[in-house]
Amino acid sequence: DQQVKQNSPSLSVQEGRISILNCDYTNSMFDYFLWYKKYPAEGPTFLISISSIKDKNEDGRFTVFLNKSAKHLSLHIVPSQPGDSAVYFCAASGIQGAQKLVFGQGTRLTINP
Amino acid sequence: NAGVTQTPKFQVLKTGQSMTLQCAQDMNHEYMSWYRQDPGMGLRLIHYSVGAGITDQGEVPNGYNVSRSTTEDFPLRLLSAAPSQTSVYFCASSYDHVETQYFGPGTRLLVL
């Protein structure tokens, strides 16, 4: 059973516009959520995170929103740049397994010039 | 500071062969983990370690063994490779909490 789901395998956005990547989860015990970015032939790199006690966290062009009642989070990238083209993974961790990350399937974001 | 290093980058095995995927980090991190990435599945945790001498199973541990004799190294052993273990394997380490994990570049494994 996939506890963290990214239902869009791919997303194409024009340069300068907003990119919105979505993620849903089923386990209510998750209390920390993260986004990772991955380029081909490289390991994932940490992008931004949010604790369950917050509903928004910003870092420059990246903002993550958390809707606990809907068990949904989203990553907004504004403005989108060509270097943002990558695969984005949503991940979650819970109190009982602080070192256990559960990942979504990933969304491939392509920024078109 | 090399970060997290993994060797080899690519390996082809025959069914039943054994091998060890190497992972090392030079950041004095206590926590280390192994993940596998398969198409449409994201990354799944195989085994993890919270310090030298301490390991535990993740989501998909079957067919893999680990040990942690030093802080720096966390090798992953396949005792008898199967085609289902064809995947890309990532090692990660962190100082304390999981959100600060640094990933290695990955090892692509093909089992024929």
Tab-separated table of C-alpha atoms in Angstrom:
chain	number	residue	atom	x	y	z
A	1	ASP	CA	0.000	0.000	0.000
A	2	GLN	CA	1.468	3.290	-1.141
A	3	GLN	CA	1.368	5.585	1.906
A	4	VAL	CA	2.716	8.590	0.011
A	5	LYS	CA	1.391	9.202	-3.474
A	6	GLN	CA	2.328	11.576	-6.250
A	7	ASN	CA	-0.369	11.036	-8.826
A	8	SER	CA	1.187	13.090	-11.606
A	9	PRO	CA	4.165	11.285	-13.177
A	10	SER	CA	5.071	14.372	-15.172
A	11	LEU	CA	4.420	18.111	-15.377
A	12	SER	CA	5.395	20.637	-18.038
A	13	VAL	CA	5.511	24.366	-17.220
A	14	GLN	CA	6.625	27.426	-19.111
A	15	GLU	CA	9.655	29.298	-17.824
A	16	GLY	CA	8.665	32.130	-15.489
A	17	ARG	CA	5.306	30.604	-14.562
A	18	ILE	CA	4.370	28.793	-11.343
A	19	SER	CA	4.997	25.072	-10.961
A	20	ILE	CA	2.740	23.207	-8.527
A	21	LEU	CA	3.614	19.668	-7.532
A	22	ASN	CA	1.173	17.688	-5.433
A	23	CYS	CA	1.480	14.877	-2.920
A	24	ASP	CA	-1.085	12.917	-0.875
A	25	TYR	CA	-0.520	10.695	2.122
A	26	THR	CA	-2.635	8.189	4.000
A	27	ASN	CA	-0.833	7.679	7.319
A	28	SER	CA	-2.009	10.178	9.932
A	29	MET	CA	1.079	9.370	12.047
A	30	PHE	CA	3.347	11.211	9.638
A	31	ASP	CA	4.545	14.424	11.260
A	32	TYR	CA	7.306	15.677	8.989
A	33	PHE	CA	7.211	16.144	5.248
A	34	LEU	CA	10.015	16.803	2.801
A	35	TRP	CA	10.630	17.470	-0.862
A	36	TYR	CA	13.702	16.177	-2.635
A	37	LYS	CA	14.944	17.088	-6.098
A	38	LYS	CA	16.800	14.636	-8.297
A	39	TYR	CA	18.778	15.168	-11.476
A	40	PRO	CA	19.658	12.218	-13.755
A	41	ALA	CA	22.613	10.094	-12.575
A	42	GLU	CA	22.737	11.933	-9.243
A	43	GLY	CA	21.373	11.246	-5.787
A	44	PRO	CA	18.360	13.171	-4.454
A	45	THR	CA	19.068	16.483	-2.758
A	46	PHE	CA	16.990	17.965	0.028
A	47	LEU	CA	14.897	20.930	-1.069
A	48	ILE	CA	12.450	22.007	1.624
A	49	SER	CA	10.517	20.523	4.527
A	50	ILE	CA	7.547	21.235	6.751
A	51	SER	CA	6.495	20.071	10.184
A	52	SER	CA	2.920	19.001	10.836
A	53	ILE	CA	2.481	21.905	13.250
A	54	LYS	CA	2.789	24.345	10.340
A	55	ASP	CA	0.748	24.833	7.204
A	56	LYS	CA	3.307	26.732	5.134
A	57	ASN	CA	7.066	27.010	4.799
A	58	GLU	CA	8.944	29.262	2.380
A	59	ASP	CA	12.496	29.222	1.131
A	60	GLY	CA	13.197	31.638	-1.675
A	61	ARG	CA	11.308	30.531	-4.795
A	62	PHE	CA	10.055	27.370	-3.074
A	63	THR	CA	6.990	27.147	-0.831
A	64	VAL	CA	5.478	24.025	0.650
A	65	PHE	CA	1.861	23.966	1.809
A	66	LEU	CA	0.417	21.347	4.134
A	67	ASN	CA	-3.293	20.584	4.496
A	68	LYS	CA	-3.518	18.058	7.329
A	69	SER	CA	-7.269	17.565	7.141
A	70	ALA	CA	-6.961	16.601	3.470
A	71	LYS	CA	-3.650	14.761	4.014
A	72	HIS	CA	-2.239	16.755	1.128
A	73	LEU	CA	0.857	18.798	0.527
A	74	SER	CA	2.064	20.785	-2.411
A	75	LEU	CA	5.278	22.394	-3.587
A	76	HIS	CA	5.090	25.733	-5.392
A	77	ILE	CA	8.009	27.025	-7.437
A	78	VAL	CA	7.781	30.666	-8.483
A	79	PRO	CA	9.112	31.690	-10.926
A	80	SER	CA	10.061	28.426	-12.599
A	81	GLN	CA	13.512	28.287	-14.169
A	82	PRO	CA	15.074	25.825	-16.659
A	83	GLY	CA	17.374	24.514	-13.902
A	84	ASP	CA	14.293	23.383	-12.002
A	85	SER	CA	13.754	20.609	-14.549
A	86	ALA	CA	14.222	17.443	-12.487
A	87	VAL	CA	12.319	14.686	-10.728
A	88	TYR	CA	10.744	15.813	-7.459
A	89	PHE	CA	10.047	13.362	-4.667
A	90	CYS	CA	7.707	13.960	-1.782
A	91	ALA	CA	8.637	12.108	1.435
A	92	ALA	CA	7.235	11.722	4.934
A	93	SER	CA	8.446	10.550	8.311
A	94	GLY	CA	6.694	9.763	11.565
A	95	ILE	CA	7.487	9.923	15.266
A	96	GLN	CA	8.027	6.195	15.553
A	97	GLY	CA	10.642	6.042	12.823
A	98	ALA	CA	12.569	9.245	12.747
A	99	GLN	CA	15.084	7.759	10.372
A	100	LYS	CA	12.507	6.081	8.176
A	101	LEU	CA	11.483	8.114	5.182
A	102	VAL	CA	8.568	7.015	2.997
A	103	PHE	CA	8.814	8.392	-0.531
A	104	GLY	CA	6.278	9.061	-3.220
A	105	GLN	CA	6.794	7.850	-6.770
A	106	GLY	CA	8.157	11.148	-8.020
A	107	THR	CA	7.007	13.775	-10.538
A	108	ARG	CA	9.182	14.732	-13.509
A	109	LEU	CA	9.049	18.509	-13.933
A	110	THR	CA	10.055	19.997	-17.264
A	111	ILE	CA	10.449	23.758	-17.603
A	112	ASN	CA	10.062	24.921	-21.186
A	113	PRO	CA	11.799	28.117	-22.406
B	1	ASN	CA	35.048	16.737	2.053
B	2	ALA	CA	33.783	14.080	-0.379
B	3	GLY	CA	30.333	13.721	1.228
B	4	VAL	CA	28.699	10.346	0.565
B	5	THR	CA	30.520	8.103	-1.896
B	6	GLN	CA	29.270	4.872	-3.443
B	7	THR	CA	31.111	2.202	-5.394
B	8	PRO	CA	30.737	0.790	-7.931
B	9	LYS	CA	28.712	3.134	-10.155
B	10	PHE	CA	27.427	0.272	-12.270
B	11	GLN	CA	27.484	-3.507	-11.878
B	12	VAL	CA	26.170	-6.486	-13.831
B	13	LEU	CA	25.616	-9.727	-11.925
B	14	LYS	CA	24.366	-13.160	-12.813
B	15	THR	CA	21.569	-14.707	-10.791
B	16	GLY	CA	22.979	-16.308	-7.645
B	17	GLN	CA	26.158	-14.254	-7.503
B	18	SER	CA	27.006	-12.250	-4.424
B	19	MET	CA	28.403	-8.771	-4.128
B	20	THR	CA	28.823	-5.856	-1.754
B	21	LEU	CA	27.809	-2.301	-2.539
B	22	GLN	CA	30.097	0.100	-0.748
B	23	CYS	CA	29.041	3.326	0.940
B	24	ALA	CA	31.256	5.732	2.847
B	25	GLN	CA	30.801	9.200	4.301
B	26	ASP	CA	33.351	11.603	5.739
B	27	MET	CA	30.968	13.914	7.590
B	28	ASN	CA	31.000	11.965	10.886
B	29	HIS	CA	27.288	11.264	10.504
B	30	GLU	CA	25.701	8.787	12.892
B	31	TYR	CA	22.752	7.871	10.704
B	32	MET	CA	23.125	5.969	7.444
B	33	SER	CA	20.544	4.336	5.198
B	34	TRP	CA	20.203	2.305	2.025
B	35	TYR	CA	17.382	2.843	-0.455
B	36	ARG	CA	16.464	1.300	-3.765
B	37	GLN	CA	14.754	3.203	-6.544
B	38	ASP	CA	12.539	1.404	-9.032
B	39	PRO	CA	10.415	2.893	-11.829
B	40	GLY	CA	7.041	4.023	-10.531
B	41	MET	CA	7.955	3.125	-6.934
B	42	GLY	CA	9.974	6.059	-5.678
B	43	LEU	CA	12.711	5.259	-3.153
B	44	ARG	CA	12.185	2.468	-0.644
B	45	LEU	CA	14.199	1.991	2.525
B	46	ILE	CA	16.139	-1.289	2.698
B	47	HIS	CA	18.169	-1.033	5.934
B	48	TYR	CA	19.348	1.747	8.170
B	49	SER	CA	21.790	2.345	11.001
B	50	VAL	CA	21.680	4.847	13.862
B	51	GLY	CA	25.333	4.346	14.780
B	52	ALA	CA	28.257	1.935	14.661
B	53	GLY	CA	27.148	-1.544	15.645
B	54	ILE	CA	23.421	-0.768	15.325
B	55	THR	CA	21.331	-1.643	12.272
B	56	ASP	CA	17.645	-2.182	11.608
B	57	GLN	CA	15.356	-3.211	8.777
B	58	GLY	CA	13.476	-0.845	6.542
B	59	GLU	CA	10.557	-1.452	4.214
B	60	VAL	CA	12.188	-3.975	1.827
B	61	PRO	CA	15.028	-5.794	3.690
B	62	ASN	CA	14.684	-9.297	2.236
B	63	GLY	CA	17.712	-10.466	0.253
B	64	TYR	CA	20.027	-7.837	1.745
B	65	ASN	CA	22.407	-7.774	4.699
B	66	VAL	CA	24.158	-4.835	6.305
B	67	SER	CA	26.681	-4.213	9.047
B	68	ARG	CA	28.123	-1.033	10.572
B	69	SER	CA	31.525	-1.634	12.087
B	70	THR	CA	32.661	1.986	11.716
B	71	THR	CA	30.929	5.361	11.628
B	72	GLU	CA	32.193	5.993	8.099
B	73	ASP	CA	31.169	2.815	6.260
B	74	PHE	CA	27.844	1.085	5.675
B	75	PRO	CA	28.151	-1.718	3.096
B	76	LEU	CA	25.124	-3.465	1.604
B	77	ARG	CA	25.521	-7.167	0.802
B	78	LEU	CA	23.562	-9.221	-1.693
B	79	LEU	CA	24.205	-12.852	-0.791
B	80	SER	CA	22.480	-14.420	-3.804
B	81	ALA	CA	21.415	-11.901	-6.419
B	82	ALA	CA	18.013	-12.205	-8.089
B	83	PRO	CA	16.624	-10.360	-11.147
B	84	SER	CA	14.134	-8.632	-8.809
B	85	GLN	CA	17.106	-6.845	-7.249
B	86	THR	CA	17.823	-5.006	-10.484
B	87	SER	CA	17.541	-1.405	-9.358
B	88	VAL	CA	19.377	1.793	-8.539
B	89	TYR	CA	20.703	1.814	-4.998
B	90	PHE	CA	21.258	4.966	-2.985
B	91	CYS	CA	23.097	5.355	0.271
B	92	ALA	CA	22.336	8.323	2.527
B	93	SER	CA	23.668	9.739	5.762
B	94	SER	CA	22.595	12.367	8.259
B	95	TYR	CA	23.886	13.921	11.459
B	96	ASP	CA	20.713	13.776	13.445
B	97	HIS	CA	17.227	13.984	11.985
B	98	VAL	CA	16.127	12.384	8.797
B	99	GLU	CA	15.466	15.620	6.971
B	100	THR	CA	19.148	16.400	6.708
B	101	GLN	CA	19.989	13.251	4.774
B	102	TYR	CA	22.715	13.543	2.148
B	103	PHE	CA	22.496	11.030	-0.677
B	104	GLY	CA	25.297	9.419	-2.626
B	105	PRO	CA	25.294	9.330	-6.442
B	106	GLY	CA	23.860	5.813	-6.600
B	107	THR	CA	24.871	2.365	-7.851
B	108	ARG	CA	23.023	0.958	-10.849
B	109	LEU	CA	22.734	-2.833	-10.534
B	110	LEU	CA	21.605	-5.202	-13.269
B	111	VAL	CA	20.978	-8.850	-12.372
B	112	LEU	CA	20.662	-11.199	-15.331
